[in-house]
Amino acid sequence: MAASSERSPPPFPDSEEPELLEDSDEGADAFTGTSISEMDSPSPDSTRPPKDIFNEPPEDIFSDPLSNINPEPQKKVDTKIPSPSSDEAVDLFSEPLDDDSEVMSSPEVQNPMPDLLNEPVEAPKSDVLCEPPVHKNAARQQDFFEDPPKGSNNSSSSVKKAASAELFGDDEDEEDLFKETPKVVTKKPQPSGPPVDVFTEVKSDVKVKPQVKDDPTDMFTEEALTAPAQKPPASSSSSSRTNGVHSEEQDLFSEATVELSLDSPLNDRKKKDAVKPSLSAPAASVASSSSKAPSKTLEELEEEESEDKFDLNISVTNPEKVGDGMNAYMAYKVSTQTSLTMFRSKTFTVRRRFSDFLGLYEKLSEKHSQNGYIVPPPPEKSILGMTKVKVGKEDPSSAEFVERRRAALERYLQRVVCHPSLLQDPDVREFLEKEELPRAVSTQALSGAGFLKMLNKATDAVSKMTIKMNEQDVWFDEKIQDVENEEQHMRKLHVMVESLVNHRKELSGNTAVFAKSVAMLGSSEDNTALSRALSQLAEVEDRIEQLHQEQASNDFFTFSELLADYIRLLGAVKGCFDQRMKAWQRWQDAENMLQKKREAEAKLLWANKPDKLQQAKDEIAEWEAKVTQYEREFERISATVRKEVIRFDKEKARDFKRQIVKYLESLLNSQQQLIKYWEAFLPEAKAIA
Amino acid sequence: KIYEPEVHSDRRKWRMRSVSVDLNNDASLVIDIPDALCERDKVKFTVHTKTTLSSFQKPEFSVPRQHEDFIWLHDTIVETEEYAGFIIPPAPPKPDFEGPREKMHKLGEGESSMTKEEYAKMKQELEAEYLAVFKKTVQVHEVFLQRLSSHPMFRKDRNFQIFLEYDQDLSVRRKNAKEMFGGFFKNMVKSADEVLISGVKEVDEFFEQEKNFLLDYSIKIKDATAKAEKMTRSHKNVADDYNHISGALNNTAADNNTAFKNMCVLQKVEDRMASDQELKLTELLRYYTRDIQAAKDLLYRRARALADYENSNKALDKARLKGKDVAQAEENQKQCLQKFDKLSESGKKELTSFKARRVVAFRKNLIEMTELEIKHAKNSVSLLQGSIEILKSN
């Protein structure tokens, strides 16, 4: 596909690219497969947008409204692919109805009705009636539509020129439009309401096209880069435009609907081409887009920050034992250095104890993991290690434990603040800034084995649910598998590195013992030169012992701990998938419930019991709302998880590369030292005579 | 199906580098083992001799010999009264292929659970280990013969010449259980005797010194050997870990493949480092542990002779007192003195040359080991630098 070849890799980690390409290809295939037969696309570009929209998480926001607008056309299209214009016609016919209901934001009876009963009947009819005008209208509308906004709105005209700016502009408009739609929704009773709504959607549709001409992948980053700057003007202009458009071009609305329906079936098919019962999505789409818009801009902001590699240095230092006996605990100095304006000063220091770190995680996890965020997990509680610290005085193993934990806490905090959304969390700020924190309670649940158990439980739940969930999204399907495999590998690798650490420590110990033994041998040797050489050898071995020891701690801190961190993080990633799965499950349950309610209603109709009908209708309305809400939530969490996982992968690649280079450098250093030592020894050996 | 390594039936050839001692400096009798064949638990060495000595029928010949033949040769020399005044080269230790063989077996069992690459890698690794043991075994056997051939007395030994020349299977009888026990018992007696005669006052300061030195040295070198063995073993473990890690990394990060392949090579370097350390240092120490034991045996024999002499003196005194068998006692005393003097004389020579030999061998091995350490470390450095560059560039 042309679009895919245009993709520029930079925004994505290398490993991601193939998958994305695959995705897009599939999407494209699905698309072209049907589009050719069914669509005399009014503008050449319009063939592409849906596909691209689809593949980019942020674009889901656009496609949401579109795809949700009307599921029915989709069905019809499916049944009548041979006649290209028929679906358009049908759409023309049915759409206004739907739009009405949509605007009312509470799904109406009309919705289920066509769905269940009327569709097949209605479709042919409309087919016959409306076919010719549709074509014309569609084409004409396109022109119309593109012109006025261009004239009235800068951002929309710029669309055609500068790619990135335009992308961004669209994006913003979109959001703003959607922000506005709720207003429109409230004006529901007015006759002009529905058309406006439709129109905004159409507009969004049209605007998507230029994006497609452009490089789709870039959208992601570029919009992010430019977003904050352009935001305020965009919102005002778009709102005025919407008003203007809707007053001036009333007659277009019907055509606009056609436009809309052209795309929506496509989107729909792709998105839920499986067995999804039709929804009365429009209301949801409006709501979801409006609710999503602000959160998305926030994300953009964050994205930008992360690109800047925000200026925030956190270090955890000075572990200190506070108190005595079993009530003793370790307190750490958490120092922050930043130029971010969200903090009160540039440098500040607080003292935190281990349970505070756990408490922070708990708070963050409570708030964010259900939304599909990967909340970095803190190091596990270690009762054994801590008890040693509490009891033991100056035991090297407890010193190592403290250092290990300190380093782990530091990495943990760095990961937290590296996460753009978590950084915004007031609890994080409080943790870093506030002098006194309320004592974290119930962190016991997170202690050592408990924490692992929790993760395992989540893992089990995921695997169980995978069976139930027929994964529609190839990306997720693969990713879940990847994460699973990766975790396996990491665990294996971790075991090996641990054994390396132990063996090297052993080697270090044995070298030390050997050095002593050689020194003794040297002292017994009666040949002076040989004796000297042997004691030199002992010294060399002593140094090598030091080297091994240092290397063992490098093995541990740069390599083994990295793996341990990522095993924990992968657990968190799996938790995200789990959350998504849960959202899906909730949605499906609601869907089933709705189905049941509708069946009940049909029965009532059949049995002619009008007294209970109203109640049934109310219930249906209630469940429809729930379904849309849950679906929306699912879409949102999917998008978030996806974004999070991509971010995680990127971070991981960077982290690993950095750490492995660091590790190899430590090995290199050891070897260089080794050369030095032996080279110094060589003349001694040669001096033996 | 149990995995049978090819090495078992493979003929492996290599150029010999005399490692533990500098021998073969006399061109009139040059011995080496150019080839060995390993069959199950038997190792057949090809002993190749090149000589200008007239006592041999041909100037050059090769014969097949087994480890047991070497032991037989050693035992006959030890038992020869004539050689009591010499340090008898220590017998080569029994070939021990248990380690690698057991691993081979495990590999065969685990074949189904491993990926092809893992299996091939393991196999390769094992074969390398097997070869290393094999090489070492051949070497100690060769050194034993070279020590004999370079000694002015042993080289003329009849049994030694038969060992070198007789082109049929020597088919020496394996020691039976009784003899084994007898040998063990003899050792016990010897140890007890050693304690007994340690009370005998040393008349010669040289031997007194030498005795103290050797006793002390043998304890120290035994200790050092054990420690060195431990060290090389743990070094090998580290090398093994590298190997596993590089394998796992290869699986994990496909994109950084080249960097991790280097890691794999790194393992080989580390492994080589460990084996060379083992070969150059541990083997040296091991050899000298045995050699010092041989020197101590010489001292024992001399001390025994001294004790005998003193006893004969006492017996002579007694005989004179009683006036009986005086002539016989005098004869006995004279013989004992002669024997003792002879032992002292050759022993002094032997111990002096032993010292020189030891210093030379230590020097050689330490230099070689150091050079190898440097070489391997340099290899590692360049490998690591390569890996880091690759990682940094992509």
Tab-separated table of N, CA, C and O in Angstrom, chain A residues 489 492-493 496-497 499-500 503-504 506-507 510-511 513-514 517 520-521 523-527 530 533-534 537 541 559 657 660-661 663-665 667-668 671-672 674-675 678-679 681-682 685-689, chain B residues 118 213 216-217 220-221 223-224 227-228 230-231 234-235 237-238 241-242 244-245 248-249 251-252 260 270 273 281 355 358-359 362-363 366-367 369-370 373-374 377-378 380-381 384-385 387-388 391-392 394:
chain	number	residue	atom	x	y	z
A	489	HIS	N	11.231	-15.816	28.515
A	489	HIS	CA	12.649	-15.649	28.199
A	489	HIS	C	13.371	-14.935	29.321
A	489	HIS	O	14.457	-15.319	29.726
A	492	LYS	N	13.963	-17.064	32.299
A	492	LYS	CA	15.042	-18.003	32.036
A	492	LYS	C	16.392	-17.295	32.145
A	492	LYS	O	17.303	-17.745	32.831
A	493	LEU	N	16.442	-16.192	31.464
A	493	LEU	CA	17.675	-15.417	31.434
A	493	LEU	C	18.054	-14.968	32.838
A	493	LEU	O	19.222	-14.991	33.223
A	496	MET	N	19.705	-17.596	34.744
A	496	MET	CA	21.079	-17.790	34.284
A	496	MET	C	22.008	-16.702	34.798
A	496	MET	O	23.140	-16.975	35.195
A	497	VAL	N	21.515	-15.494	34.749
A	497	VAL	CA	22.370	-14.403	35.213
A	497	VAL	C	22.607	-14.526	36.715
A	497	VAL	O	23.707	-14.279	37.195
A	499	SER	N	22.818	-17.240	38.288
A	499	SER	CA	23.821	-18.280	38.471
A	499	SER	C	25.198	-17.750	38.092
A	499	SER	O	26.201	-18.115	38.707
A	500	LEU	N	25.222	-16.877	37.108
A	500	LEU	CA	26.505	-16.246	36.762
A	500	LEU	C	27.031	-15.448	37.945
A	500	LEU	O	28.206	-15.530	38.296
A	503	HIS	N	28.279	-17.864	40.525
A	503	HIS	CA	29.525	-18.512	40.124
A	503	HIS	C	30.690	-17.540	40.153
A	503	HIS	O	31.798	-17.905	40.508
A	504	ARG	N	30.403	-16.329	39.788
A	504	ARG	CA	31.510	-15.383	39.795
A	504	ARG	C	31.926	-15.052	41.227
A	504	ARG	O	33.102	-14.856	41.517
A	506	GLU	N	31.730	-17.099	43.621
A	506	GLU	CA	32.470	-18.298	43.999
A	506	GLU	C	33.895	-18.215	43.458
A	506	GLU	O	34.861	-18.490	44.172
A	507	LEU	N	33.989	-17.825	42.207
A	507	LEU	CA	35.298	-17.705	41.573
A	507	LEU	C	36.143	-16.699	42.328
A	507	LEU	O	37.334	-16.923	42.573
A	510	ASN	N	37.286	-18.297	45.495
A	510	ASN	CA	38.304	-19.308	45.240
A	510	ASN	C	39.622	-18.685	44.819
A	510	ASN	O	40.689	-19.203	45.132
A	511	THR	N	39.518	-17.599	44.084
A	511	THR	CA	40.740	-16.925	43.672
A	511	THR	C	41.461	-16.367	44.889
A	511	THR	O	42.682	-16.456	45.001
A	513	VAL	N	41.359	-17.496	47.911
A	513	VAL	CA	41.954	-18.608	48.644
A	513	VAL	C	43.219	-19.093	47.946
A	513	VAL	O	44.250	-19.353	48.576
A	514	PHE	N	43.132	-19.166	46.644
A	514	PHE	CA	44.291	-19.604	45.873
A	514	PHE	C	45.444	-18.619	46.041
A	514	PHE	O	46.598	-19.019	46.187
A	517	SER	N	47.132	-19.289	49.155
A	517	SER	CA	47.868	-20.536	49.076
A	517	SER	C	49.159	-20.357	48.290
A	517	SER	O	50.213	-20.887	48.681
A	520	MET	N	51.704	-18.650	50.326
A	520	MET	CA	52.339	-19.589	51.251
A	520	MET	C	53.382	-20.416	50.526
A	520	MET	O	54.497	-20.640	51.036
A	521	LEU	N	53.006	-20.878	49.352
A	521	LEU	CA	53.930	-21.673	48.559
A	521	LEU	C	55.176	-20.856	48.273
A	521	LEU	O	56.307	-21.344	48.368
A	523	SER	N	56.390	-18.500	50.009
A	523	SER	CA	57.223	-18.336	51.203
A	523	SER	C	58.023	-19.600	51.481
A	523	SER	O	59.071	-19.562	52.118
A	524	SER	N	57.533	-20.737	51.029
A	524	SER	CA	58.256	-21.989	51.245
A	524	SER	C	59.316	-22.232	50.182
A	524	SER	O	60.239	-23.002	50.394
A	525	GLU	N	59.148	-21.618	49.068
A	525	GLU	CA	60.060	-21.863	47.955
A	525	GLU	C	61.460	-21.372	48.305
A	525	GLU	O	61.625	-20.269	48.810
A	526	ASP	N	62.461	-22.210	48.025
A	526	ASP	CA	63.810	-21.789	48.420
A	526	ASP	C	64.573	-21.101	47.296
A	526	ASP	O	65.606	-20.497	47.531
A	527	ASN	N	64.045	-21.192	46.087
A	527	ASN	CA	64.658	-20.414	45.018
A	527	ASN	C	64.132	-18.979	45.117
A	527	ASN	O	62.934	-18.732	45.037
A	530	LEU	N	62.028	-17.582	42.159
A	530	LEU	CA	60.737	-18.248	42.029
A	530	LEU	C	59.814	-17.850	43.188
A	530	LEU	O	58.623	-17.618	43.012
A	533	ALA	N	58.512	-14.545	42.438
A	533	ALA	CA	57.487	-14.617	41.391
A	533	ALA	C	56.182	-15.167	41.939
A	533	ALA	O	55.099	-14.689	41.596
A	534	LEU	N	56.302	-16.148	42.811
A	534	LEU	CA	55.082	-16.737	43.362
A	534	LEU	C	54.341	-15.732	44.232
A	534	LEU	O	53.112	-15.647	44.180
A	537	LEU	N	52.666	-13.488	41.983
A	537	LEU	CA	51.488	-14.146	41.417
A	537	LEU	C	50.334	-14.075	42.415
A	537	LEU	O	49.188	-13.818	42.040
A	541	GLU	N	46.761	-12.487	41.736
A	541	GLU	CA	45.512	-13.218	41.954
A	541	GLU	C	44.603	-12.466	42.928
A	541	GLU	O	43.379	-12.489	42.796
A	559	PHE	N	22.761	-6.081	35.356
A	559	PHE	CA	22.159	-7.072	34.477
A	559	PHE	C	21.008	-7.797	35.164
A	559	PHE	O	19.858	-7.742	34.719
A	657	LYS	N	19.242	-1.486	25.992
A	657	LYS	CA	20.428	-1.112	25.246
A	657	LYS	C	21.401	-0.398	26.167
A	657	LYS	O	22.584	-0.728	26.215
A	660	ILE	N	22.827	-2.845	28.770
A	660	ILE	CA	23.722	-3.867	28.223
A	660	ILE	C	25.033	-3.235	27.795
A	660	ILE	O	26.107	-3.800	28.024
A	661	VAL	N	24.931	-2.061	27.231
A	661	VAL	CA	26.176	-1.374	26.890
A	661	VAL	C	26.977	-1.124	28.155
A	661	VAL	O	28.184	-1.372	28.211
A	663	TYR	N	26.850	-2.769	30.854
A	663	TYR	CA	27.347	-4.043	31.342
A	663	TYR	C	28.574	-4.502	30.561
A	663	TYR	O	29.584	-4.908	31.135
A	664	LEU	N	28.474	-4.405	29.250
A	664	LEU	CA	29.611	-4.811	28.426
A	664	LEU	C	30.813	-3.934	28.725
A	664	LEU	O	31.952	-4.406	28.732
A	665	GLU	N	30.542	-2.683	29.000
A	665	GLU	CA	31.647	-1.793	29.330
A	665	GLU	C	32.318	-2.210	30.634
A	665	GLU	O	33.532	-2.116	30.780
A	667	LEU	N	32.455	-5.242	31.698
A	667	LEU	CA	33.262	-6.422	31.350
A	667	LEU	C	34.562	-5.994	30.672
A	667	LEU	O	35.642	-6.517	30.966
A	668	LEU	N	34.410	-5.040	29.793
A	668	LEU	CA	35.567	-4.535	29.059
A	668	LEU	C	36.596	-3.998	30.031
A	668	LEU	O	37.790	-4.300	29.942
A	671	GLN	N	38.430	-6.721	31.772
A	671	GLN	CA	39.427	-7.379	30.929
A	671	GLN	C	40.655	-6.499	30.747
A	671	GLN	O	41.783	-6.990	30.728
A	672	GLN	N	40.410	-5.216	30.630
A	672	GLN	CA	41.552	-4.313	30.475
A	672	GLN	C	42.420	-4.322	31.724
A	672	GLN	O	43.653	-4.308	31.644
A	674	LEU	N	42.676	-6.789	33.723
A	674	LEU	CA	43.308	-8.094	33.705
A	674	LEU	C	44.593	-8.047	32.880
A	674	LEU	O	45.639	-8.557	33.300
A	675	ILE	N	44.480	-7.441	31.720
A	675	ILE	CA	45.665	-7.325	30.863
A	675	ILE	C	46.766	-6.597	31.610
A	675	ILE	O	47.911	-7.032	31.641
A	678	TRP	N	48.369	-8.823	34.310
A	678	TRP	CA	49.226	-9.887	33.796
A	678	TRP	C	50.457	-9.327	33.113
A	678	TRP	O	51.531	-9.901	33.190
A	679	GLU	N	50.289	-8.218	32.463
A	679	GLU	CA	51.455	-7.626	31.803
A	679	GLU	C	52.495	-7.200	32.830
A	679	GLU	O	53.702	-7.294	32.594
A	681	PHE	N	52.923	-8.731	35.537
A	681	PHE	CA	53.487	-9.947	36.115
A	681	PHE	C	54.513	-10.611	35.189
A	681	PHE	O	55.444	-11.264	35.654
A	682	LEU	N	54.322	-10.434	33.903
A	682	LEU	CA	55.146	-11.147	32.928
A	682	LEU	C	56.649	-11.003	33.183
A	682	LEU	O	57.374	-12.005	33.206
A	685	ALA	N	57.735	-13.237	35.945
A	685	ALA	CA	57.845	-14.645	35.580
A	685	ALA	C	59.128	-14.890	34.796
A	685	ALA	O	59.813	-15.894	34.986
A	686	LYS	N	59.438	-13.932	33.938
A	686	LYS	CA	60.633	-14.098	33.114
A	686	LYS	C	61.900	-13.975	33.950
A	686	LYS	O	62.959	-14.479	33.572
A	687	ALA	N	61.781	-13.295	35.061
A	687	ALA	CA	62.957	-13.081	35.913
A	687	ALA	C	63.338	-14.316	36.721
A	687	ALA	O	64.385	-14.346	37.353
A	688	ILE	N	62.479	-15.307	36.711
A	688	ILE	CA	62.820	-16.529	37.439
A	688	ILE	C	64.022	-17.167	36.757
A	688	ILE	O	64.032	-17.356	35.541
A	689	ALA	N	65.010	-17.500	37.556
A	689	ALA	CA	66.168	-18.132	36.932
A	689	ALA	C	66.740	-19.204	37.836
A	689	ALA	O	66.517	-19.168	39.024
B	118	GLU	N	20.741	-25.300	20.597
B	118	GLU	CA	21.206	-25.538	21.963
B	118	GLU	C	21.966	-26.860	22.015
B	118	GLU	O	23.024	-26.962	22.615
B	213	PHE	N	62.329	-28.886	53.858
B	213	PHE	CA	61.791	-28.123	52.741
B	213	PHE	C	60.700	-28.904	52.019
B	213	PHE	O	59.612	-28.392	51.780
B	216	ASP	N	57.423	-29.336	54.002
B	216	ASP	CA	56.672	-28.087	53.996
B	216	ASP	C	56.093	-27.809	52.609
B	216	ASP	O	54.906	-27.526	52.447
B	217	TYR	N	56.968	-27.959	51.643
B	217	TYR	CA	56.568	-27.625	50.277
B	217	TYR	C	55.450	-28.523	49.795
B	217	TYR	O	54.545	-28.074	49.100
B	220	LYS	N	52.207	-27.332	51.106
B	220	LYS	CA	51.796	-26.088	50.469
B	220	LYS	C	51.313	-26.315	49.036
B	220	LYS	O	50.314	-25.764	48.599
B	221	ILE	N	52.072	-27.142	48.346
B	221	ILE	CA	51.721	-27.298	46.929
B	221	ILE	C	50.450	-28.122	46.779
B	221	ILE	O	49.648	-27.883	45.875
B	223	ASP	N	47.993	-27.992	48.824
B	223	ASP	CA	46.954	-27.015	49.098
B	223	ASP	C	46.712	-26.122	47.887
B	223	ASP	O	45.570	-25.930	47.442
B	224	ALA	N	47.823	-25.632	47.334
B	224	ALA	CA	47.692	-24.734	46.191
B	224	ALA	C	47.016	-25.440	45.027
B	224	ALA	O	46.206	-24.848	44.307
B	227	LYS	N	43.347	-25.617	45.624
B	227	LYS	CA	42.732	-24.301	45.465
B	227	LYS	C	42.668	-23.900	43.991
B	227	LYS	O	41.690	-23.322	43.526
B	228	ALA	N	43.751	-24.234	43.289
B	228	ALA	CA	43.780	-23.894	41.872
B	228	ALA	C	42.708	-24.678	41.121
B	228	ALA	O	42.037	-24.149	40.234
B	230	LYS	N	39.914	-25.727	42.321
B	230	LYS	CA	38.640	-25.096	42.655
B	230	LYS	C	38.439	-23.830	41.826
B	230	LYS	O	37.356	-23.570	41.313
B	231	MET	N	39.512	-23.068	41.744
B	231	MET	CA	39.410	-21.804	41.033
B	231	MET	C	39.097	-22.040	39.563
B	231	MET	O	38.204	-21.399	39.006
B	234	SER	N	35.503	-23.100	39.115
B	234	SER	CA	34.496	-22.035	39.156
B	234	SER	C	34.639	-21.102	37.960
B	234	SER	O	33.652	-20.544	37.474
B	235	HIS	N	35.846	-20.985	37.472
B	235	HIS	CA	36.021	-20.178	36.258
B	235	HIS	C	35.269	-20.807	35.086
B	235	HIS	O	34.641	-20.125	34.291
B	237	ASN	N	32.672	-22.631	35.365
B	237	ASN	CA	31.249	-22.392	35.588
B	237	ASN	C	30.835	-21.037	35.040
B	237	ASN	O	29.782	-20.899	34.427
B	238	VAL	N	31.680	-20.058	35.290
B	238	VAL	CA	31.375	-18.719	34.790
B	238	VAL	C	31.296	-18.747	33.265
B	238	VAL	O	30.380	-18.184	32.663
B	241	ASP	N	28.128	-20.185	32.213
B	241	ASP	CA	27.031	-19.239	32.369
B	241	ASP	C	26.978	-18.271	31.204
B	241	ASP	O	25.918	-17.959	30.685
B	242	TYR	N	28.153	-17.802	30.798
B	242	TYR	CA	28.201	-16.911	29.647
B	242	TYR	C	27.537	-17.578	28.460
B	242	TYR	O	26.775	-16.965	27.723
B	244	HIS	N	25.281	-19.952	28.393
B	244	HIS	CA	23.818	-20.011	28.504
B	244	HIS	C	23.186	-18.646	28.291
B	244	HIS	O	22.174	-18.526	27.625
B	245	ILE	N	23.830	-17.657	28.868
B	245	ILE	CA	23.259	-16.319	28.756
B	245	ILE	C	23.257	-15.860	27.312
B	245	ILE	O	22.275	-15.317	26.819
B	248	ALA	N	20.413	-17.436	25.614
B	248	ALA	CA	19.130	-16.853	25.975
B	248	ALA	C	18.969	-15.465	25.379
B	248	ALA	O	17.891	-15.082	24.928
B	249	LEU	N	20.058	-14.719	25.354
B	249	LEU	CA	19.985	-13.372	24.788
B	249	LEU	C	19.675	-13.450	23.308
B	249	LEU	O	18.924	-12.636	22.777
B	251	ASN	N	17.888	-15.540	21.919
B	251	ASN	CA	16.452	-15.755	21.780
B	251	ASN	C	15.671	-14.477	22.034
B	251	ASN	O	14.696	-14.196	21.370
B	252	THR	N	16.111	-13.742	23.035
B	252	THR	CA	15.342	-12.582	23.456
B	252	THR	C	15.416	-11.448	22.462
B	252	THR	O	14.405	-10.917	22.042
B	260	PHE	N	25.242	-10.076	20.373
B	260	PHE	CA	25.165	-11.197	21.298
B	260	PHE	C	25.927	-12.406	20.789
B	260	PHE	O	26.318	-13.257	21.565
B	270	GLU	N	36.456	-16.973	27.410
B	270	GLU	CA	36.494	-17.187	28.859
B	270	GLU	C	36.795	-18.652	29.168
B	270	GLU	O	37.569	-18.978	30.056
B	273	MET	N	40.314	-19.378	28.530
B	273	MET	CA	41.090	-18.812	29.618
B	273	MET	C	41.138	-19.800	30.784
B	273	MET	O	42.195	-20.068	31.342
B	281	LEU	N	48.700	-23.860	34.859
B	281	LEU	CA	48.958	-23.634	36.272
B	281	LEU	C	48.583	-24.850	37.108
B	281	LEU	O	49.402	-25.410	37.820
B	355	LYS	N	65.455	-29.538	41.909
B	355	LYS	CA	65.206	-28.133	42.209
B	355	LYS	C	65.328	-27.280	40.954
B	355	LYS	O	64.466	-26.453	40.651
B	358	ARG	N	62.463	-27.927	38.652
B	358	ARG	CA	61.233	-27.325	39.137
B	358	ARG	C	61.208	-25.834	38.809
B	358	ARG	O	60.218	-25.314	38.298
B	359	VAL	N	62.308	-25.175	39.046
B	359	VAL	CA	62.352	-23.738	38.784
B	359	VAL	C	62.121	-23.471	37.307
B	359	VAL	O	61.344	-22.588	36.932
B	362	PHE	N	58.461	-24.145	36.453
B	362	PHE	CA	57.591	-23.069	36.930
B	362	PHE	C	57.729	-21.827	36.071
B	362	PHE	O	56.743	-21.193	35.718
B	363	ARG	N	58.954	-21.515	35.748
B	363	ARG	CA	59.185	-20.323	34.950
B	363	ARG	C	58.449	-20.439	33.619
B	363	ARG	O	57.700	-19.553	33.224
B	366	LEU	N	54.629	-20.428	34.067
B	366	LEU	CA	54.085	-19.132	34.479
B	366	LEU	C	54.128	-18.137	33.335
B	366	LEU	O	53.188	-17.377	33.121
B	367	ILE	N	55.219	-18.173	32.603
B	367	ILE	CA	55.311	-17.257	31.460
B	367	ILE	C	54.228	-17.588	30.441
B	367	ILE	O	53.503	-16.708	29.971
B	369	MET	N	51.451	-19.160	30.868
B	369	MET	CA	50.122	-18.844	31.367
B	369	MET	C	49.857	-17.348	31.277
B	369	MET	O	48.793	-16.913	30.830
B	370	THR	N	50.834	-16.573	31.702
B	370	THR	CA	50.655	-15.125	31.669
B	370	THR	C	50.406	-14.644	30.251
B	370	THR	O	49.507	-13.832	30.000
B	373	GLU	N	46.965	-15.585	29.274
B	373	GLU	CA	45.982	-14.720	29.941
B	373	GLU	C	45.881	-13.384	29.216
B	373	GLU	O	44.785	-12.867	28.971
B	374	ILE	N	47.029	-12.845	28.890
B	374	ILE	CA	47.036	-11.552	28.200
B	374	ILE	C	46.366	-11.682	26.844
B	374	ILE	O	45.527	-10.863	26.458
B	377	ALA	N	42.613	-12.085	27.292
B	377	ALA	CA	42.004	-10.844	27.753
B	377	ALA	C	41.946	-9.838	26.615
B	377	ALA	O	40.958	-9.119	26.452
B	378	LYS	N	42.989	-9.824	25.797
B	378	LYS	CA	42.979	-8.898	24.656
B	378	LYS	C	41.884	-9.278	23.669
B	378	LYS	O	41.203	-8.416	23.113
B	380	SER	N	39.118	-10.743	24.431
B	380	SER	CA	37.860	-10.322	25.045
B	380	SER	C	37.646	-8.833	24.844
B	380	SER	O	36.548	-8.397	24.514
B	381	VAL	N	38.716	-8.096	25.057
B	381	VAL	CA	38.585	-6.649	24.932
B	381	VAL	C	38.110	-6.279	23.539
B	381	VAL	O	37.176	-5.498	23.377
B	384	LEU	N	34.506	-7.269	23.085
B	384	LEU	CA	33.600	-6.400	23.819
B	384	LEU	C	33.489	-5.048	23.157
B	384	LEU	O	32.395	-4.490	23.028
B	385	GLN	N	34.634	-4.557	22.717
B	385	GLN	CA	34.586	-3.267	22.039
B	385	GLN	C	33.710	-3.344	20.798
B	385	GLN	O	32.922	-2.449	20.517
B	387	SER	N	31.231	-5.402	20.279
B	387	SER	CA	29.824	-5.493	20.687
B	387	SER	C	29.284	-4.136	21.082
B	387	SER	O	28.165	-3.762	20.709
B	388	ILE	N	30.071	-3.412	21.842
B	388	ILE	CA	29.599	-2.107	22.312
B	388	ILE	C	29.380	-1.179	21.137
B	388	ILE	O	28.374	-0.471	21.063
B	391	LEU	N	26.228	-2.124	19.358
B	391	LEU	CA	25.047	-1.715	20.130
B	391	LEU	C	24.841	-0.216	20.071
B	391	LEU	O	23.729	0.266	19.957
B	392	LYS	N	25.934	0.498	20.150
B	392	LYS	CA	25.793	1.955	20.178
B	392	LYS	C	25.366	2.498	18.830
B	392	LYS	O	24.692	3.516	18.745
B	394	ASN	N	23.426	1.037	16.556
B	394	ASN	CA	22.060	0.841	16.052
B	394	ASN	C	20.979	1.194	17.057
B	394	ASN	O	21.226	1.611	18.173
